[in-house]
């Protein structure tokens, strides 16, 4: 249920930045008036079973990042981004698969619960920095009721593990951020209504279908603005935990390594909309009209998502896709230094 969680989440994601170069990135985030950093981490940072092809050693770097965040007064969301067996089959879960297996084996679920207990015990007394723990990123609820039933139970188990990590009735102060599993918010009506310290994470993108890629700039903006009602009326704190000012799937490898784009028709079975050459890459090559659209679309989303309880843009720095990159947006002008400084305050009417 909603309560006294007053920190607005002018947030951005901090994934995919080489650890050796992370520390300098916290300073521009601080100067950009952002207040949270989302740090994804895979289950293999905590334990690896025989036959699993993962290298460990991530936790010392996570600790360094927490120290740097604390030095700049930034809060951190620790996000479990990959689970044993994969919760969605996406490459960003650590295992690209045709079908996710996390929900199919109790041993996978048990391991994930144990990892969540470990994370909770690490940060139960550090909520001044690790303000939020996200138990699992993007479970594939669209796969059916078997995934959703496991996910619901896992959210409840994670709530107990994170909020009650002391083995008693004493609660931690870490917020528990659960994902909507790609279901409309209405699916989760009344979920967690009797719980303190829980929030809903929803991810909003408009480029993973032919229909979305074919939308005009104005249509993209309109669709974003239309999210305001559902975000503002949901019974839990609601954070748009991933979104982007990018409006196409042109970014290299966005759809997977070696997989093309729907926008330019190189994705198998897609219908070409136009060329990707002017839609992705370095912001220095973007036309003034494209940068104006990015600014309008960015503002429309920020204004809308603040009808909920905050937002986290994916991502701070992409390798070669500045339309996704918060840092590049600051450099080239489609993102303001102060995220409350809007050139189009009435863009959603």
Coordinates of C-alpha atoms in Angstrom, one line a residue:
X1 CA 0.0 0.0 0.0
X2 CA 1.1 3.6 -0.5
X3 CA 2.7 5.4 2.4
X4 CA 5.4 7.8 3.3
X5 CA 7.8 7.1 0.4
X6 CA 8.5 10.7 -0.6
X7 CA 11.6 10.5 -2.8
X8 CA 10.8 11.2 -6.4
X9 CA 12.6 8.9 -8.8
X10 CA 14.4 11.1 -11.4
X11 CA 16.2 7.9 -12.2
X12 CA 18.3 6.3 -14.8
X13 CA 19.8 2.9 -15.3
X14 CA 23.5 2.4 -14.8
X15 CA 23.9 -1.0 -16.5
X16 CA 26.5 -2.0 -19.1
X17 CA 29.2 0.5 -18.0
X18 CA 32.6 -1.1 -17.7
X19 CA 33.4 -1.2 -14.0
X20 CA 36.8 0.4 -14.3
X21 CA 35.2 3.6 -15.7
X22 CA 32.2 3.8 -13.5
X23 CA 33.3 6.2 -10.8
X24 CA 33.5 9.3 -13.0
X25 CA 30.0 8.6 -14.2
X26 CA 28.5 9.3 -10.8
X27 CA 29.5 12.9 -10.8
X28 CA 27.6 13.9 -14.0
X29 CA 24.6 12.0 -12.7
X30 CA 24.7 14.0 -9.5
X31 CA 25.0 17.3 -11.4
X32 CA 22.1 16.3 -13.5
X33 CA 19.9 16.2 -10.4
X34 CA 19.2 12.5 -10.7
X35 CA 18.8 10.8 -7.3
X36 CA 18.8 7.1 -7.9
X37 CA 21.0 4.6 -9.8
X38 CA 19.7 1.2 -10.9
X39 CA 22.4 -1.5 -10.9
X40 CA 21.4 -4.9 -12.5
X41 CA 23.3 -7.9 -11.3
X42 CA 23.0 -11.6 -12.3
X43 CA 22.5 -14.5 -9.9
X44 CA 25.9 -15.9 -10.8
X45 CA 27.5 -13.1 -8.7
X46 CA 26.2 -15.0 -5.7
X47 CA 26.4 -18.7 -6.7
X48 CA 27.0 -20.9 -9.7
X49 CA 26.2 -24.6 -10.0
X50 CA 28.1 -27.2 -11.9
X51 CA 27.9 -26.8 -15.7
X52 CA 26.8 -23.2 -15.6
X53 CA 29.1 -21.0 -17.8
X54 CA 29.5 -18.0 -15.6
X55 CA 32.4 -16.2 -14.1
X56 CA 32.1 -14.7 -10.6
X57 CA 33.8 -11.7 -9.0
X58 CA 31.2 -9.0 -9.5
X59 CA 30.4 -8.3 -5.9
X60 CA 33.5 -6.2 -5.1
X61 CA 32.7 -3.9 -7.9
X62 CA 29.1 -3.6 -6.7
X63 CA 30.5 -2.6 -3.4
X64 CA 32.7 0.1 -5.0
X65 CA 29.6 1.4 -6.9
X66 CA 27.7 1.6 -3.6
X67 CA 30.5 3.6 -2.1
X68 CA 30.7 6.0 -5.0
X69 CA 26.9 6.5 -4.9
X70 CA 27.0 7.2 -1.2
X71 CA 29.7 9.8 -1.7
X72 CA 27.4 11.7 -4.1
X73 CA 24.2 11.2 -2.1
X74 CA 22.7 8.9 -4.7
X75 CA 20.4 6.1 -3.8
X76 CA 20.7 2.6 -5.4
X77 CA 18.3 0.1 -6.7
X78 CA 19.9 -3.4 -6.7
X79 CA 18.1 -5.3 -9.4
X80 CA 18.4 -9.1 -9.8
X81 CA 18.6 -9.2 -13.6
X82 CA 19.0 -12.9 -14.2
X83 CA 17.8 -16.0 -12.4
X84 CA 18.8 -19.7 -12.7
X85 CA 17.2 -21.2 -15.8
X86 CA 16.4 -17.7 -17.1
X87 CA 13.1 -15.9 -16.2
X88 CA 12.4 -14.7 -19.7
X89 CA 14.9 -16.2 -22.2
X90 CA 16.3 -12.8 -23.0
X91 CA 20.0 -12.3 -23.5
X92 CA 20.1 -9.8 -20.7
X93 CA 19.0 -12.5 -18.3
X94 CA 22.4 -14.1 -18.9
X95 CA 20.9 -17.0 -21.0
X96 CA 19.2 -16.5 -24.3
X97 CA 16.7 -19.3 -24.7
X98 CA 13.7 -20.1 -26.9
X99 CA 11.7 -20.8 -23.7
X100 CA 12.5 -19.6 -20.1
X101 CA 13.0 -22.4 -17.6
X102 CA 13.2 -20.6 -14.2
X103 CA 9.5 -21.2 -13.4
X104 CA 9.7 -24.9 -14.5
X105 CA 12.0 -26.3 -11.8
X106 CA 11.6 -25.8 -8.0
X107 CA 15.3 -26.0 -7.6
X108 CA 15.7 -22.8 -9.7
X109 CA 13.1 -21.0 -7.7
X110 CA 14.6 -22.2 -4.4
X111 CA 18.1 -21.0 -5.5
X112 CA 16.6 -17.6 -6.4
X113 CA 14.9 -17.3 -3.1
X114 CA 18.1 -18.1 -1.3
X115 CA 20.0 -15.5 -3.4
X116 CA 17.3 -12.9 -2.4
X117 CA 17.9 -13.8 1.2
X118 CA 21.6 -13.2 0.7
X119 CA 20.9 -9.8 -0.9
X120 CA 18.5 -8.9 1.8
X121 CA 21.0 -9.7 4.5
X122 CA 23.7 -7.7 2.8
X123 CA 21.7 -4.5 2.6
X124 CA 19.1 -4.7 5.4
X125 CA 21.1 -2.2 7.4
X126 CA 22.2 -0.1 4.4
X127 CA 18.9 1.4 3.2
X128 CA 20.4 4.8 3.3
X129 CA 22.2 3.8 0.1
X130 CA 20.4 0.6 -1.1
X131 CA 17.0 2.2 -0.9
X132 CA 15.4 -0.5 -3.1
X133 CA 15.8 -4.1 -3.9
X134 CA 14.2 -5.5 -7.1
X135 CA 13.8 -9.3 -6.7
X136 CA 13.8 -10.1 -10.4
X137 CA 13.8 -8.3 -13.7
X138 CA 11.0 -8.9 -16.3
X139 CA 9.6 -12.4 -15.7
X140 CA 7.9 -13.5 -18.9
X141 CA 4.3 -13.4 -17.7
X142 CA 3.1 -13.3 -21.3
X143 CA 4.2 -17.0 -21.5
X144 CA 1.1 -18.0 -19.6
X145 CA -0.5 -18.7 -16.2
X146 CA 2.2 -21.1 -15.1
X147 CA 4.8 -18.3 -15.2
X148 CA 2.4 -15.8 -13.5
X149 CA 1.5 -18.1 -10.7
X150 CA 5.2 -18.8 -9.9
X151 CA 6.0 -15.1 -10.2
X152 CA 3.2 -14.0 -7.8
X153 CA 4.4 -16.5 -5.2
X154 CA 8.0 -15.4 -5.7
X155 CA 7.0 -11.7 -5.2
X156 CA 5.4 -12.6 -1.9
X157 CA 8.3 -14.8 -0.8
X158 CA 10.7 -12.0 -1.8
X159 CA 8.7 -9.5 0.2
X160 CA 9.1 -11.6 3.3
X161 CA 12.8 -12.1 2.6
X162 CA 13.6 -8.5 2.0
X163 CA 11.3 -6.8 4.5
X164 CA 11.8 -9.3 7.3
X165 CA 15.5 -10.3 7.1
X166 CA 16.1 -10.4 10.8
X167 CA 14.3 -13.6 11.7
X168 CA 11.8 -11.6 13.7
X169 CA 9.0 -9.1 13.3
X170 CA 11.5 -6.3 12.8
X171 CA 11.3 -4.8 9.3
X172 CA 14.0 -3.5 7.1
X173 CA 13.6 -0.1 5.3
X174 CA 14.4 -1.4 1.9
X175 CA 11.6 -0.9 -0.6
X176 CA 10.7 -4.0 -2.6
X177 CA 10.2 -3.3 -6.3
X178 CA 8.3 -6.0 -8.1
X179 CA 7.8 -6.1 -11.9
X180 CA 4.4 -6.4 -13.6
X181 CA 5.6 -9.4 -15.6
X182 CA 4.5 -7.7 -18.8
X183 CA 0.9 -7.6 -17.7
X184 CA -1.3 -4.5 -17.6
X185 CA -1.4 -2.8 -14.2
X186 CA -5.0 -3.8 -13.9
X187 CA -3.9 -7.5 -13.7
X188 CA -2.3 -6.6 -10.3
X189 CA -5.2 -4.8 -8.8
X190 CA -5.2 -5.4 -5.0
X191 CA -1.9 -7.2 -5.1
X192 CA 0.1 -6.2 -2.1
X193 CA -2.6 -3.9 -0.8
X194 CA -2.0 -5.1 2.8
X195 CA 1.8 -4.8 2.6
X196 CA 4.1 -1.9 3.5
X197 CA 7.1 -1.0 1.5
X198 CA 6.3 -2.5 -1.9
X199 CA 6.1 -0.8 -5.3
X200 CA 5.3 -1.9 -8.8
X201 CA 7.8 -1.6 -11.7
X202 CA 6.5 -1.3 -15.2
X203 CA 8.6 -1.1 -18.4
X204 CA 7.3 1.0 -21.3
X205 CA 8.8 0.7 -24.8
X206 CA 7.4 1.4 -28.2
X207 CA 9.6 -0.5 -30.6
X208 CA 9.3 -4.2 -30.2
X209 CA 6.6 -4.8 -32.9
X210 CA 6.0 -3.8 -36.5
X211 CA 3.0 -1.7 -35.4
X212 CA 5.0 0.3 -32.9
X213 CA 7.8 1.0 -35.3
X214 CA 5.3 2.2 -37.9
X215 CA 3.9 4.9 -35.6
X216 CA 4.5 8.5 -36.5
X217 CA 6.4 10.8 -34.1
X218 CA 3.1 12.3 -32.9
X219 CA 1.6 8.9 -32.4
X220 CA 4.5 7.8 -30.2
X221 CA 4.0 10.9 -28.1
X222 CA 0.2 10.4 -27.9
X223 CA 0.6 6.7 -26.8
X224 CA 3.1 7.8 -24.0
X225 CA 0.7 10.5 -22.8
X226 CA -2.2 8.0 -22.6
X227 CA -0.4 6.1 -19.9
X228 CA -1.0 8.8 -17.3
X229 CA -4.4 7.5 -16.0
X230 CA -3.3 3.9 -15.3
X231 CA -0.1 5.1 -13.6
X232 CA -1.8 7.7 -11.4
X233 CA -4.6 5.4 -10.2
X234 CA -2.7 2.2 -9.3
X235 CA -2.9 1.4 -5.6
X236 CA 0.8 0.8 -5.2
X237 CA 3.7 3.2 -5.8
X238 CA 4.3 2.8 -9.5
X239 CA 7.7 3.4 -11.1
X240 CA 8.3 3.2 -14.8
X241 CA 11.6 1.3 -14.3
X242 CA 12.7 1.2 -18.0
X243 CA 11.9 3.5 -20.9
X244 CA 13.7 5.4 -23.6
X245 CA 13.4 8.4 -25.9
X246 CA 14.2 6.0 -28.7
X247 CA 11.2 5.3 -30.9
X248 CA 12.6 2.5 -33.2
X249 CA 14.5 -0.8 -32.8
X250 CA 17.4 0.5 -34.9
X251 CA 20.1 0.3 -32.2
X252 CA 22.6 -2.4 -33.0
X253 CA 21.9 -5.8 -31.5
X254 CA 18.8 -4.4 -29.6
X255 CA 16.9 -7.5 -30.8
X256 CA 19.8 -9.8 -30.1
X257 CA 23.3 -10.3 -31.4
X258 CA 23.3 -10.5 -35.2
X259 CA 19.5 -9.8 -35.4
X260 CA 18.3 -6.9 -37.5
X261 CA 15.7 -4.2 -37.1
X262 CA 12.0 -4.1 -37.7
X263 CA 12.2 -0.5 -38.7
X264 CA 14.5 -1.1 -41.7
X265 CA 13.0 -4.5 -42.5
X266 CA 16.2 -6.5 -41.6
X267 CA 14.4 -8.3 -38.8
X268 CA 13.0 -11.6 -40.0
X269 CA 9.4 -11.3 -41.2
X270 CA 9.2 -7.5 -40.6
X271 CA 7.9 -4.8 -42.9
X272 CA 10.3 -1.9 -43.7
X273 CA 9.4 1.5 -42.4
X274 CA 12.5 3.5 -43.3
X275 CA 16.3 3.7 -43.0
X276 CA 18.0 3.3 -39.6
X277 CA 21.0 5.4 -40.7
X278 CA 19.5 8.6 -39.3
X279 CA 17.9 7.1 -36.3
X280 CA 20.8 5.6 -34.3
X281 CA 24.5 5.9 -33.7
X282 CA 26.3 9.1 -32.6
X283 CA 24.1 12.1 -31.6
X284 CA 26.6 14.3 -33.5
X285 CA 25.0 12.9 -36.7
X286 CA 21.3 13.5 -35.7
X287 CA 19.4 16.1 -37.5
X288 CA 17.9 19.1 -35.7
X289 CA 14.4 17.8 -36.4
X290 CA 15.2 14.4 -35.0
X291 CA 16.7 15.9 -31.8
X292 CA 13.6 18.1 -31.4
X293 CA 11.5 14.9 -31.6
X294 CA 13.7 13.2 -29.0
X295 CA 13.3 16.2 -26.7
X296 CA 9.5 16.2 -27.1
X297 CA 9.2 12.5 -26.7
X298 CA 11.5 12.5 -23.7
X299 CA 9.4 15.3 -22.0
X300 CA 6.1 13.6 -22.8
X301 CA 7.3 10.5 -21.1
X302 CA 8.8 12.2 -18.1
X303 CA 5.6 14.3 -17.6
X304 CA 3.4 11.2 -17.9
X305 CA 5.5 8.9 -15.8
X306 CA 5.6 11.4 -13.0
X307 CA 1.9 10.9 -12.7
X308 CA 3.1 7.7 -11.1
X309 CA 5.9 7.8 -8.6
X310 CA 9.0 8.2 -10.8
X311 CA 11.0 6.8 -13.6
X312 CA 14.3 5.2 -14.5
X313 CA 15.6 5.7 -18.0
X314 CA 17.4 2.9 -19.7
X315 CA 20.2 3.7 -20.1
X316 CA 23.0 6.1 -18.9
X317 CA 25.4 5.1 -21.6
X318 CA 25.0 2.7 -24.5
X319 CA 27.9 1.6 -26.7
X320 CA 26.8 3.2 -30.0
X321 CA 23.1 4.2 -29.7
X322 CA 22.9 7.7 -28.4
X323 CA 19.1 7.9 -28.8
X324 CA 19.0 5.5 -25.8
X325 CA 21.8 7.3 -23.8
X326 CA 21.0 9.7 -21.1
X327 CA 24.5 11.1 -21.1
X328 CA 24.4 11.8 -24.8
X329 CA 21.0 13.4 -24.4
X330 CA 22.6 15.9 -22.0
X331 CA 25.5 16.5 -24.4
X332 CA 23.4 17.1 -27.5
X333 CA 20.5 18.8 -25.9
X334 CA 17.4 16.6 -26.0
X335 CA 17.7 16.0 -22.2
X336 CA 17.9 19.0 -20.0
X337 CA 20.5 19.3 -17.2
X338 CA 17.6 19.8 -14.8
X339 CA 15.0 17.1 -15.6
X340 CA 12.2 19.4 -14.4
X341 CA 13.1 22.0 -17.0
X342 CA 10.5 21.4 -19.7
X343 CA 10.4 23.2 -23.1
X344 CA 7.0 21.5 -23.9
X345 CA 5.2 21.4 -20.5
X346 CA 1.8 21.1 -22.2
X347 CA 2.7 18.4 -24.7
X348 CA 0.3 16.0 -23.2
X349 CA -2.5 18.6 -23.0

